Tab-separated table of N, CA and C in Angstrom:
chain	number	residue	atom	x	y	z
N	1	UNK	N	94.626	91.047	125.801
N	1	UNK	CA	93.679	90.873	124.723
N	1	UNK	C	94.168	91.651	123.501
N	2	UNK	N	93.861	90.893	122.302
N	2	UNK	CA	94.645	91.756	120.834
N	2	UNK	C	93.782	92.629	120.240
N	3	UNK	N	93.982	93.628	119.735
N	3	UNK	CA	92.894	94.005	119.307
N	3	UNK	C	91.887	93.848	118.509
N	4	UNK	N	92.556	92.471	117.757
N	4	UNK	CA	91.339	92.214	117.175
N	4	UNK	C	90.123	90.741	117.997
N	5	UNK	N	90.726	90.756	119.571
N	5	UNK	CA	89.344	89.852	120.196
N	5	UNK	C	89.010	91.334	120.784
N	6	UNK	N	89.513	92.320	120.838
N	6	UNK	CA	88.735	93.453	121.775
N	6	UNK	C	87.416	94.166	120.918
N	7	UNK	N	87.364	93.618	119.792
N	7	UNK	CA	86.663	94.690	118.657
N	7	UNK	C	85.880	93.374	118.555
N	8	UNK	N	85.644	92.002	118.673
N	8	UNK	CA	85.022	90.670	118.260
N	8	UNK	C	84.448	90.997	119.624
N	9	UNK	N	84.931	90.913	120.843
N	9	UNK	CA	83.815	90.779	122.209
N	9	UNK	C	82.858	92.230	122.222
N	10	UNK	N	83.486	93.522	121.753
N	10	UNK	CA	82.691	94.633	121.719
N	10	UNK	C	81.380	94.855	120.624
N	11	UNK	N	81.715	93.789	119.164
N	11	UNK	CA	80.753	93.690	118.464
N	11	UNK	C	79.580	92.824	118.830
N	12	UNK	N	80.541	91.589	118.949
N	12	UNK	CA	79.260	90.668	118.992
N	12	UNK	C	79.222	89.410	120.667
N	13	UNK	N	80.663	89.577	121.261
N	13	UNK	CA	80.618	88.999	122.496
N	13	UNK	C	80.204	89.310	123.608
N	14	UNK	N	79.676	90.652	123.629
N	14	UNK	CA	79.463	91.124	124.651
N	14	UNK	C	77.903	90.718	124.924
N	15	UNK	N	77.218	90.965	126.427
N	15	UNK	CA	75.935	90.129	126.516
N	15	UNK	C	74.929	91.135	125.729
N	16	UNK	N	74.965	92.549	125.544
N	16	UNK	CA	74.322	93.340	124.926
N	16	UNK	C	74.240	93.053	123.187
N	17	UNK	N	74.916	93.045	122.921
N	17	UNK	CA	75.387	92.261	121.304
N	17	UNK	C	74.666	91.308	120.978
N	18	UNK	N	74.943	89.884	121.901
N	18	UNK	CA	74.383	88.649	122.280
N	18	UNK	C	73.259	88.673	122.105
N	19	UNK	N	72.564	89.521	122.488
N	19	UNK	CA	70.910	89.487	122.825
N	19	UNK	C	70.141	89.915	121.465
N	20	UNK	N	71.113	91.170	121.609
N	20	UNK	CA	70.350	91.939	119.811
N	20	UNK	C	70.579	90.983	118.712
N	21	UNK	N	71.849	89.943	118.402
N	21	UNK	CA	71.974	89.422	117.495
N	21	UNK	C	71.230	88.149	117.528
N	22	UNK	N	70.400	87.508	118.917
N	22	UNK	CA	69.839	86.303	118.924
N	22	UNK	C	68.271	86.992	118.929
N	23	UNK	N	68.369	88.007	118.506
N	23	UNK	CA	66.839	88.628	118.089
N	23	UNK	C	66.559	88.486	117.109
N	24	UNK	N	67.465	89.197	116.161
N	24	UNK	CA	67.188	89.998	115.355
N	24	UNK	C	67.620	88.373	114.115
N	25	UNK	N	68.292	87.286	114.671
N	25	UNK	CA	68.472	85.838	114.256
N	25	UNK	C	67.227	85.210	114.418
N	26	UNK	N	66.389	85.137	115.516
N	26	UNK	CA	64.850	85.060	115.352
N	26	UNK	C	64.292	85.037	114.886
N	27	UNK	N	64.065	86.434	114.756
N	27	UNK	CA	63.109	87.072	113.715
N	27	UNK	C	63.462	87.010	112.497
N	28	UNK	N	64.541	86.953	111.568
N	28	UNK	CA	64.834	86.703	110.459
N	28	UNK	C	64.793	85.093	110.176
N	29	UNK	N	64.750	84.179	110.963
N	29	UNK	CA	64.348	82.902	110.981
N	29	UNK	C	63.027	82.547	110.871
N	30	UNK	N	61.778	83.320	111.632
N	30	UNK	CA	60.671	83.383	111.510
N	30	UNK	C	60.286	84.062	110.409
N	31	UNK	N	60.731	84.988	109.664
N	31	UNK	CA	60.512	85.291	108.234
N	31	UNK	C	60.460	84.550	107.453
N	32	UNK	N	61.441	83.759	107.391
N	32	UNK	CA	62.148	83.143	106.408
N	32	UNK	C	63.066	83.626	105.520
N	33	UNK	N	63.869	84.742	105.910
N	33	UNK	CA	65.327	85.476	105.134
N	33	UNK	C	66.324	84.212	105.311
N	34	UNK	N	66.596	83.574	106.684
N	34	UNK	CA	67.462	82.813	107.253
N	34	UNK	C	66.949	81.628	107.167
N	35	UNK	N	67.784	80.376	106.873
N	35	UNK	CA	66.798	79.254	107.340
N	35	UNK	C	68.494	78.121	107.702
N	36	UNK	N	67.885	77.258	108.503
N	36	UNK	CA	69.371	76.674	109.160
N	36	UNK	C	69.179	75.220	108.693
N	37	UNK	N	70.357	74.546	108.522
N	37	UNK	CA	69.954	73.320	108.484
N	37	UNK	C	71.490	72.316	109.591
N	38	UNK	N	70.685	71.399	109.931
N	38	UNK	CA	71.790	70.316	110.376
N	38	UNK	C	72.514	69.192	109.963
N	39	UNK	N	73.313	69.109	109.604
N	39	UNK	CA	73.733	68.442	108.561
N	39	UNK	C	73.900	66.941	109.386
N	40	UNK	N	73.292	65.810	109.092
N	40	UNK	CA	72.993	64.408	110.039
N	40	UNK	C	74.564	63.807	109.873
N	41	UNK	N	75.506	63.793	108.835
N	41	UNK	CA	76.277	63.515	108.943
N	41	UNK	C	77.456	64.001	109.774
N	42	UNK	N	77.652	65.109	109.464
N	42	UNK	CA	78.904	65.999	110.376
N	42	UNK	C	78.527	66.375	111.561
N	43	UNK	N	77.176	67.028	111.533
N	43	UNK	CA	76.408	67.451	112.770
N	43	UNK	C	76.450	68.590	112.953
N	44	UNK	N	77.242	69.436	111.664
N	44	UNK	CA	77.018	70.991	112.152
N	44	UNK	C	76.342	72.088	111.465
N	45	UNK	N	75.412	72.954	111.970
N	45	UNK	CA	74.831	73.495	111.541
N	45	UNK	C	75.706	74.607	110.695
N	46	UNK	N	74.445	74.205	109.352
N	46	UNK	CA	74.947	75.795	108.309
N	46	UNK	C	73.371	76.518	108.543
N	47	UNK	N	74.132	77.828	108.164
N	47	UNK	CA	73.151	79.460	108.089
N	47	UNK	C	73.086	79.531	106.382
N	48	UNK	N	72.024	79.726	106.236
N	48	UNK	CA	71.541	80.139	104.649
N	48	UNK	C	71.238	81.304	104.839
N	49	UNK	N	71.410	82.293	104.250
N	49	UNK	CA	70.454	83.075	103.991
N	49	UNK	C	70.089	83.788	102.733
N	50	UNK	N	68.790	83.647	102.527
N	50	UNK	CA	68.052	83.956	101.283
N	50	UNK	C	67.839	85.158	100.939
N	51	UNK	N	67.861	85.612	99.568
N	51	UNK	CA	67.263	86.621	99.528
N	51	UNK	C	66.261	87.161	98.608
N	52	UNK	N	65.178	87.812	99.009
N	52	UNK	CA	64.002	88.004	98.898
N	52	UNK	C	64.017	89.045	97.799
N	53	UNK	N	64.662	89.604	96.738
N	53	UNK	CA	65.096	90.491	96.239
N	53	UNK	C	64.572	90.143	94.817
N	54	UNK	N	63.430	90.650	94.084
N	54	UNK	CA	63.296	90.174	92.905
N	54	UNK	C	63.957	91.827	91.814
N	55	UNK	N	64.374	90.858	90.482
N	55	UNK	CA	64.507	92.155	89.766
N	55	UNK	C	63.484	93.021	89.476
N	56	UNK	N	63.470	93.879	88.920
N	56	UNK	CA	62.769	95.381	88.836
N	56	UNK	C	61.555	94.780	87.473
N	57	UNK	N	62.085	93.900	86.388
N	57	UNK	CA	61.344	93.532	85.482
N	57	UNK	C	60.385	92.513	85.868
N	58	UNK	N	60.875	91.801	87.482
N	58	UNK	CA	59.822	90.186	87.570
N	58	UNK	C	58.950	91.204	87.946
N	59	UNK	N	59.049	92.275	89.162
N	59	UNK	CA	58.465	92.559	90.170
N	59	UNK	C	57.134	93.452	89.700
N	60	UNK	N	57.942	94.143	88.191
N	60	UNK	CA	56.815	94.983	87.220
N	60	UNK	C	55.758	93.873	86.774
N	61	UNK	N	56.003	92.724	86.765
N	61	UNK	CA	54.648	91.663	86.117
N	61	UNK	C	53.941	92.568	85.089
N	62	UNK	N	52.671	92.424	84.640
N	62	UNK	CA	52.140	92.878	84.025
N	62	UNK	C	52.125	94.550	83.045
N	63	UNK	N	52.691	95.185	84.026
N	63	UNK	CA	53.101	96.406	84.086
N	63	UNK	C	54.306	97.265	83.816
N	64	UNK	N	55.295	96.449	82.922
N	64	UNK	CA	56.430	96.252	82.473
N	64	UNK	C	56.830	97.392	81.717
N	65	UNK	N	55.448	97.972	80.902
N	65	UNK	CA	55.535	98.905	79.905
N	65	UNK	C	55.976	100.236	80.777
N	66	UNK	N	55.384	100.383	81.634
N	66	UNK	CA	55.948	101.793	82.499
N	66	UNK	C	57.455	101.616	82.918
N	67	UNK	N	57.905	100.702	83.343
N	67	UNK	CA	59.368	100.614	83.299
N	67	UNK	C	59.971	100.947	81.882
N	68	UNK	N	59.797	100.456	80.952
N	68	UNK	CA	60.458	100.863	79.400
N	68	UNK	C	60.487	102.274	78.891
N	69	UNK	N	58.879	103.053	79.622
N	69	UNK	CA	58.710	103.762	79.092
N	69	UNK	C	59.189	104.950	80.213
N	70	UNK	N	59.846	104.948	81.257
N	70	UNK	CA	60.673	105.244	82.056
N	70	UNK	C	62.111	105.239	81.620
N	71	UNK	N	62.848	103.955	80.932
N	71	UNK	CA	64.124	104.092	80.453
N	71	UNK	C	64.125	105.298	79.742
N	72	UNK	N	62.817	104.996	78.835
N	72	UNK	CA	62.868	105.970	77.293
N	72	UNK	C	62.770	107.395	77.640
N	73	UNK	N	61.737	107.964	78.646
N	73	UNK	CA	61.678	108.824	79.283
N	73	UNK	C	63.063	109.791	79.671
N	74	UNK	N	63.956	108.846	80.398
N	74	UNK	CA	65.460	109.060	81.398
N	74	UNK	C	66.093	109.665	80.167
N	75	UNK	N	66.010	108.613	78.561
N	75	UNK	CA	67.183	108.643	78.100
N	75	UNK	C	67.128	110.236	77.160
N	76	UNK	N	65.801	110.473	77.176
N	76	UNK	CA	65.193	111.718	76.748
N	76	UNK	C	65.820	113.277	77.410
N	77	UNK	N	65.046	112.605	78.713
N	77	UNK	CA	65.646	113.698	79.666
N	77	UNK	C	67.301	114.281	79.568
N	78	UNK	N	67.946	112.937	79.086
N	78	UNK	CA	69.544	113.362	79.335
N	78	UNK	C	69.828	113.658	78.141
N	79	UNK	N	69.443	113.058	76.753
N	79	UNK	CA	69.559	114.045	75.795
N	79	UNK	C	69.370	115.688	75.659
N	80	UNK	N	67.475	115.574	76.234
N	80	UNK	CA	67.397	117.294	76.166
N	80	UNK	C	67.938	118.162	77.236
N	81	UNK	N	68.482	117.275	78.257
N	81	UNK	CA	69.752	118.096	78.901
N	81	UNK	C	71.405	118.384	78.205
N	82	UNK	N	71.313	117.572	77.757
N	82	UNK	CA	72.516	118.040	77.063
N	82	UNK	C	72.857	118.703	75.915
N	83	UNK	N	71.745	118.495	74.853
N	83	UNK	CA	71.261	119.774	74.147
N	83	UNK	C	70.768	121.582	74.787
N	84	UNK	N	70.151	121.231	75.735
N	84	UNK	CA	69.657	122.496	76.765
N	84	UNK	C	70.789	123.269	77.054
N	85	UNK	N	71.875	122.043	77.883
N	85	UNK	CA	72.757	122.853	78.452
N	85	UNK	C	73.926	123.442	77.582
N	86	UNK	N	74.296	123.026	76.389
N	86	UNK	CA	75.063	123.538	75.111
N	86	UNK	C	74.514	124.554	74.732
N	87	UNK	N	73.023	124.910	74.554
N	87	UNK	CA	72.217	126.096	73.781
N	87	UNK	C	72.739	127.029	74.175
N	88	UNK	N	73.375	128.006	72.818
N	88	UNK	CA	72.764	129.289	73.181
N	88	UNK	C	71.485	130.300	73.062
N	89	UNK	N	71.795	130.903	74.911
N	89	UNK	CA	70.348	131.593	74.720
N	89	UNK	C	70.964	132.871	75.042
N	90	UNK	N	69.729	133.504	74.533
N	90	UNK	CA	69.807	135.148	74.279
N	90	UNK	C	69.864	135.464	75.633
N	91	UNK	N	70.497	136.718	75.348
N	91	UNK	CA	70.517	137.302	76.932
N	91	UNK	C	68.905	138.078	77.319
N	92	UNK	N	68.309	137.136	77.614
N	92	UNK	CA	66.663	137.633	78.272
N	92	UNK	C	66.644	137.248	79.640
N	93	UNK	N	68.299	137.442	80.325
N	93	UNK	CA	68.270	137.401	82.001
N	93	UNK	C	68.055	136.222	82.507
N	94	UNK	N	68.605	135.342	81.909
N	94	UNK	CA	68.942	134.086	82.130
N	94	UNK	C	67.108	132.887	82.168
N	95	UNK	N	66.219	134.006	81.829
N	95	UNK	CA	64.736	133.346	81.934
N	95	UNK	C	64.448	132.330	81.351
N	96	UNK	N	65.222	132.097	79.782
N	96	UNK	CA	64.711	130.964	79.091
N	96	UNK	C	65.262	129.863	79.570
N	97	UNK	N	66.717	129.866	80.043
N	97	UNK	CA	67.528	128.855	80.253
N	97	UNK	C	67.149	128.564	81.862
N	98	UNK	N	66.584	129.170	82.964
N	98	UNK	CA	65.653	129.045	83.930
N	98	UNK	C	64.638	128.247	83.676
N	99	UNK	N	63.830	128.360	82.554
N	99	UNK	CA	62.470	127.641	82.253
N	99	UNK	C	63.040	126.207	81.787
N	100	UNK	N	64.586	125.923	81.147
N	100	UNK	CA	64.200	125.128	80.624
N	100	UNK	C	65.444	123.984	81.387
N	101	UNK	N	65.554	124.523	82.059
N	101	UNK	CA	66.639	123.862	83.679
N	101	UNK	C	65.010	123.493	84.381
N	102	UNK	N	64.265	124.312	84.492
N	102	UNK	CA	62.722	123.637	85.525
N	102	UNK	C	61.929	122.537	84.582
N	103	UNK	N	62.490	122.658	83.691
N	103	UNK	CA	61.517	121.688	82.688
N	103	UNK	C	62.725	120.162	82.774
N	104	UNK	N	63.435	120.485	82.557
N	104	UNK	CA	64.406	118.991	82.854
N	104	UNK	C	64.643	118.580	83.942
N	105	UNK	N	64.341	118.947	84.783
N	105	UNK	CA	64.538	118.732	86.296
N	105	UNK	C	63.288	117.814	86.470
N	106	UNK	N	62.359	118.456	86.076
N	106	UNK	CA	60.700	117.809	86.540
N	106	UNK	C	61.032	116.600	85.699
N	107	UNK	N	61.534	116.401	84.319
N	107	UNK	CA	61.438	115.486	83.680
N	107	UNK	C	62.057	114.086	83.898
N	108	UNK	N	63.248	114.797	84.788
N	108	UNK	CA	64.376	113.760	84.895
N	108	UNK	C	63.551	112.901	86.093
N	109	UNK	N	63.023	113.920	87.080
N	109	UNK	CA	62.961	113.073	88.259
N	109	UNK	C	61.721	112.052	88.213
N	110	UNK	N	61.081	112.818	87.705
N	110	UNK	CA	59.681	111.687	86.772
N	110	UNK	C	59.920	110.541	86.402
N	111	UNK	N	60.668	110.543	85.594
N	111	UNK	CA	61.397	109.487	84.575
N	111	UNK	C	61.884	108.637	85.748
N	112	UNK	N	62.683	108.691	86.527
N	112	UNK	CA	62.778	108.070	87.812
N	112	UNK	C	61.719	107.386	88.690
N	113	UNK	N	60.478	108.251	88.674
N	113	UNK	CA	59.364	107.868	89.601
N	113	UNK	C	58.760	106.899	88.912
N	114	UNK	N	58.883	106.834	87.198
N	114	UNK	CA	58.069	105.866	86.749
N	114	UNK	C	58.164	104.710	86.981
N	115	UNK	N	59.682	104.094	87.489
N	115	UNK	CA	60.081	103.219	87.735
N	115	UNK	C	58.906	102.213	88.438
N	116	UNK	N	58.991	103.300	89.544
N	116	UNK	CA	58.071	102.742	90.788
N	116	UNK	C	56.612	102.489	90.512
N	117	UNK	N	56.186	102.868	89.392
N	117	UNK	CA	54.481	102.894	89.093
N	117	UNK	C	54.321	101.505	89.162
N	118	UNK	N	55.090	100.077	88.451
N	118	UNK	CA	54.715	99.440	88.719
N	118	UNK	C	53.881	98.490	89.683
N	119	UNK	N	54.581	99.397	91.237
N	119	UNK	CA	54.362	98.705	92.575
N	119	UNK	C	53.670	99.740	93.307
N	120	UNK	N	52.490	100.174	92.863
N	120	UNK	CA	51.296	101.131	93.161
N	120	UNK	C	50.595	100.405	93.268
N	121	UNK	N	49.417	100.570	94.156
N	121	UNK	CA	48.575	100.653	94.193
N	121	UNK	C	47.308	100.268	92.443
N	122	UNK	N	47.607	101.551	92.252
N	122	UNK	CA	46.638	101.850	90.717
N	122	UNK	C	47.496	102.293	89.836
N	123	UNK	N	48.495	100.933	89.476
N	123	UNK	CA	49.673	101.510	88.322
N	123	UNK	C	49.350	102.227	86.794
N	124	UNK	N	47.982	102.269	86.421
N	124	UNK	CA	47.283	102.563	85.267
N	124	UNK	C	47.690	103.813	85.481
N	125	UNK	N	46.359	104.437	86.303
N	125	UNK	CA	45.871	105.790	86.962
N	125	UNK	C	47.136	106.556	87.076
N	126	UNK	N	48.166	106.119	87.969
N	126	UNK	CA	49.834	106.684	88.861
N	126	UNK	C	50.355	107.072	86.998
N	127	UNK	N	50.436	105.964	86.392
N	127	UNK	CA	51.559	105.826	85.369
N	127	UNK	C	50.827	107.011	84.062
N	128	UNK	N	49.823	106.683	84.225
N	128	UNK	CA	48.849	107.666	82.969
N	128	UNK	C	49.016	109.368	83.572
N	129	UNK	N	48.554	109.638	84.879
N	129	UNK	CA	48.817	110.472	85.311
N	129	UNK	C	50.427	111.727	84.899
N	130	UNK	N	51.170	110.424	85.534
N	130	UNK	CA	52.665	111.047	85.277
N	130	UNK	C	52.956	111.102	84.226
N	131	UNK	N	52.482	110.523	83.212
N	131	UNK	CA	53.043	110.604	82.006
N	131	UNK	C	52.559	111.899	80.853
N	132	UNK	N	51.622	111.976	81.326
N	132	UNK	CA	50.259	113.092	80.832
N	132	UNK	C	51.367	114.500	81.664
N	133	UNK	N	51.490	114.541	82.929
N	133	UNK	CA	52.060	115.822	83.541
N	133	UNK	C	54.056	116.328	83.256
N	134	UNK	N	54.511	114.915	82.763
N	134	UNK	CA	55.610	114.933	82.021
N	134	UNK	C	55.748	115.190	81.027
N	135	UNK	N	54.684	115.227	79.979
N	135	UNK	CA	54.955	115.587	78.404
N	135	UNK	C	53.940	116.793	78.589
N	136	UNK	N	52.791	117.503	79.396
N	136	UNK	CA	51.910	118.985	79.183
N	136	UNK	C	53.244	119.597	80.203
N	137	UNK	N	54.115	119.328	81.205
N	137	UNK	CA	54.472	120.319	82.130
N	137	UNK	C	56.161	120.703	81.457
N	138	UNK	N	56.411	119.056	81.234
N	138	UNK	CA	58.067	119.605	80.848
N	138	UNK	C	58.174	119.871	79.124
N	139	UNK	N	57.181	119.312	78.195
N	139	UNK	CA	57.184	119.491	77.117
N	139	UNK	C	56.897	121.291	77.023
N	140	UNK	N	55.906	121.621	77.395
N	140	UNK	CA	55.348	123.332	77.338
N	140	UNK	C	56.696	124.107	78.076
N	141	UNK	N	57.104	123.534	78.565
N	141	UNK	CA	58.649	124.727	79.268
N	141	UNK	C	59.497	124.005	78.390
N	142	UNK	N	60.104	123.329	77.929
N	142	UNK	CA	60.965	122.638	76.836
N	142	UNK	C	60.392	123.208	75.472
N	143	UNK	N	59.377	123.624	75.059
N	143	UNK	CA	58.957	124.452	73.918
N	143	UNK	C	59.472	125.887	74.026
N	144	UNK	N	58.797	126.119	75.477
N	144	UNK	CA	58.994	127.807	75.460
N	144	UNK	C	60.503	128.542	75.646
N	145	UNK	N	61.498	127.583	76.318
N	145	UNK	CA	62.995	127.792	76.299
N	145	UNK	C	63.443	127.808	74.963
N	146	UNK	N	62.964	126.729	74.289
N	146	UNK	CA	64.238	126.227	73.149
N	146	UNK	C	63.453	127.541	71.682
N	147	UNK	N	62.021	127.832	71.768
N	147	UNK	CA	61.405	128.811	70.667
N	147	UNK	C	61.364	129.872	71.461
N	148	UNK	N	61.740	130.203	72.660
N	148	UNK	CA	61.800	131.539	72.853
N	148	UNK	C	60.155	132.602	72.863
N	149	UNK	N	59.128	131.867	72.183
N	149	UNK	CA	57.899	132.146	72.383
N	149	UNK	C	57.359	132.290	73.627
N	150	UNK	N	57.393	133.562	74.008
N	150	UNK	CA	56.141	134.072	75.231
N	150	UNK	C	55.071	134.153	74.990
N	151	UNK	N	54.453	134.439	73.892
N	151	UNK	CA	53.029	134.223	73.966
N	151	UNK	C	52.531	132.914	74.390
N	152	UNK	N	52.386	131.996	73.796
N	152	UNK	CA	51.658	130.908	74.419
N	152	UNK	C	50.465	130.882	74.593
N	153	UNK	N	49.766	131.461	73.911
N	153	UNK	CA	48.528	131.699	73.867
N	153	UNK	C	47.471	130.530	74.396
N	154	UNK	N	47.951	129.569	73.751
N	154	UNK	CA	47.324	128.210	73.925
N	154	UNK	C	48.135	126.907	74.768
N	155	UNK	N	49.183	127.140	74.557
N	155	UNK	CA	49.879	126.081	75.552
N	155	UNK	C	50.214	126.364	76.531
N	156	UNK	N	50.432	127.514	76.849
N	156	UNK	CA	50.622	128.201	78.177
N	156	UNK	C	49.908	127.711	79.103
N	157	UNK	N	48.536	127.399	79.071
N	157	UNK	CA	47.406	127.413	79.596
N	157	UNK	C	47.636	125.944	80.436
N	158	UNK	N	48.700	124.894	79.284
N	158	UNK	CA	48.728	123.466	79.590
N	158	UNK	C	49.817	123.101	80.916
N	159	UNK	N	50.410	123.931	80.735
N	159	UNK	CA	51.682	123.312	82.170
N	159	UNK	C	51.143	123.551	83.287
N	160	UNK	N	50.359	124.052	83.535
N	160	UNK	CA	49.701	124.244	85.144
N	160	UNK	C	48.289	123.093	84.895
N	161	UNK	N	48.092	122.571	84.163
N	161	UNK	CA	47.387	121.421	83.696
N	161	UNK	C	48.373	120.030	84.285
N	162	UNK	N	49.553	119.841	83.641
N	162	UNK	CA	51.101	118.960	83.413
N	162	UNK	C	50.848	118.958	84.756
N	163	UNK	N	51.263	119.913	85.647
N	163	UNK	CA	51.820	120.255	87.210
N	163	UNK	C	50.629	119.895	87.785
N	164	UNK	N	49.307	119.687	87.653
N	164	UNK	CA	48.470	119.161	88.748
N	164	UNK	C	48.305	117.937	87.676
N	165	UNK	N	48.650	117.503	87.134
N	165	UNK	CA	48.948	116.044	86.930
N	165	UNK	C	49.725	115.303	87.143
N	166	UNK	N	50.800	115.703	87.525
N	166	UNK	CA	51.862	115.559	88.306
N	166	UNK	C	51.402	115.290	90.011
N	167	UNK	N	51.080	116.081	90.543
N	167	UNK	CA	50.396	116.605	91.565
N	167	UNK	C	49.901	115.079	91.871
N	168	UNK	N	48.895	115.429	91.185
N	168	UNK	CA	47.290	113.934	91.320
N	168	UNK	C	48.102	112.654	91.178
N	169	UNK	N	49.398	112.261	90.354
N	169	UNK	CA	49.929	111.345	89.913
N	169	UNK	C	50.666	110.394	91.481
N	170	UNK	N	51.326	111.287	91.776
N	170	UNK	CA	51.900	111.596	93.103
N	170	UNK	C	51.085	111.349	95.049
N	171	UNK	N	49.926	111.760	94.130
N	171	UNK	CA	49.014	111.511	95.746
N	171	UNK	C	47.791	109.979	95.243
N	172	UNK	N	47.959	109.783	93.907
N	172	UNK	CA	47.673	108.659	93.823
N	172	UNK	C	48.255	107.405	94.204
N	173	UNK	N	49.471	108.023	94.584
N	173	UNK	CA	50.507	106.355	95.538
N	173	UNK	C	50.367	106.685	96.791
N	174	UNK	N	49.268	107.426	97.237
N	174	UNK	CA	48.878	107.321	98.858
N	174	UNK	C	47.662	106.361	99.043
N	175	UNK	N	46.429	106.537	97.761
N	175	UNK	CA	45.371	106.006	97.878
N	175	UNK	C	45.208	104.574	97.723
């Protein structure tokens, strides 16, 4: 035997193989991923298989705007990362440039999650949520890095606002 029928009977000739692949051919037939046809003239069957895969814009329907506003989001994020990461910051023990590495991080990955708001549950609620905890959580640490302002008298108050909006945004794609 050559090695390449020893690697063809071990994949798929063997009766263990056989079985899993006339399953799992089944069941993808009963879906409808697969669908077979017989051709009346020749007589031999062809395998189709379909795929169920819509783009990211059909699948947003109505809800399209949170995808855009996700690009715009991303393209943000990688700007004020790359401004962030050029800055110089004062030597205050690496704290500002800490705050403002936690503020692009939250932002970036957000910007990512918005993607998905479309295919929630309550894409309003999910998308309003995140968007509200992306501009009070990463905007207020993206202020306080780049002005160096500790007081914060008043906005300070808002990123732990951002962060359980975030939070709520997040456990709203359970409900």
């Amino acid at each position: 035997m050559s090695p390449g029928e020893t690697l063809n009977y071990v994949l798929f000739g063997n009766p263990v193989s056989s079985s899993v692949l006339s399953a799992v051919s089944s069941v993808a037939k009963s879906a409808g991923i697969i669908s077979t046809k017989q051709s009346q003239v020749t007589g031999k069957t062809t395998t189709k298989i379909m795929s169920s895969t819509l783009p990211l814009w059909r699948l947003a329907g109505s809800h399209l705007n949170f995808v855009r506003i996700a690009g715009f989001s991303g393209a943000t994020a990688v700007i004020l990362g790359a401004y962030g990461s050029h800055r110089q910051y004062p030597d205050d023990k690496g704290e500002s440039k800490s705050v403002f590495e936690t503020a692009n991080k939250f932002h970036f990955f957000h910007s990512i999650a918005l993607m998905a708001v479309p295919i929630t549950r309550r894409p309003l609620i999910t998308g309003s949520l995140m968007l509200a905890g992306i501009c009070l959580f990463s905007g207020v640490c993206y202020y306080r890095a780049f002005t160096e302002d500790r007081s914060l008298s008043k906005l300070g108050k808002l990123a732990p606002l951002g962060g359980f909006c975030l939070i709520l945004a997040w456990a709203s794609m359970i409900l």
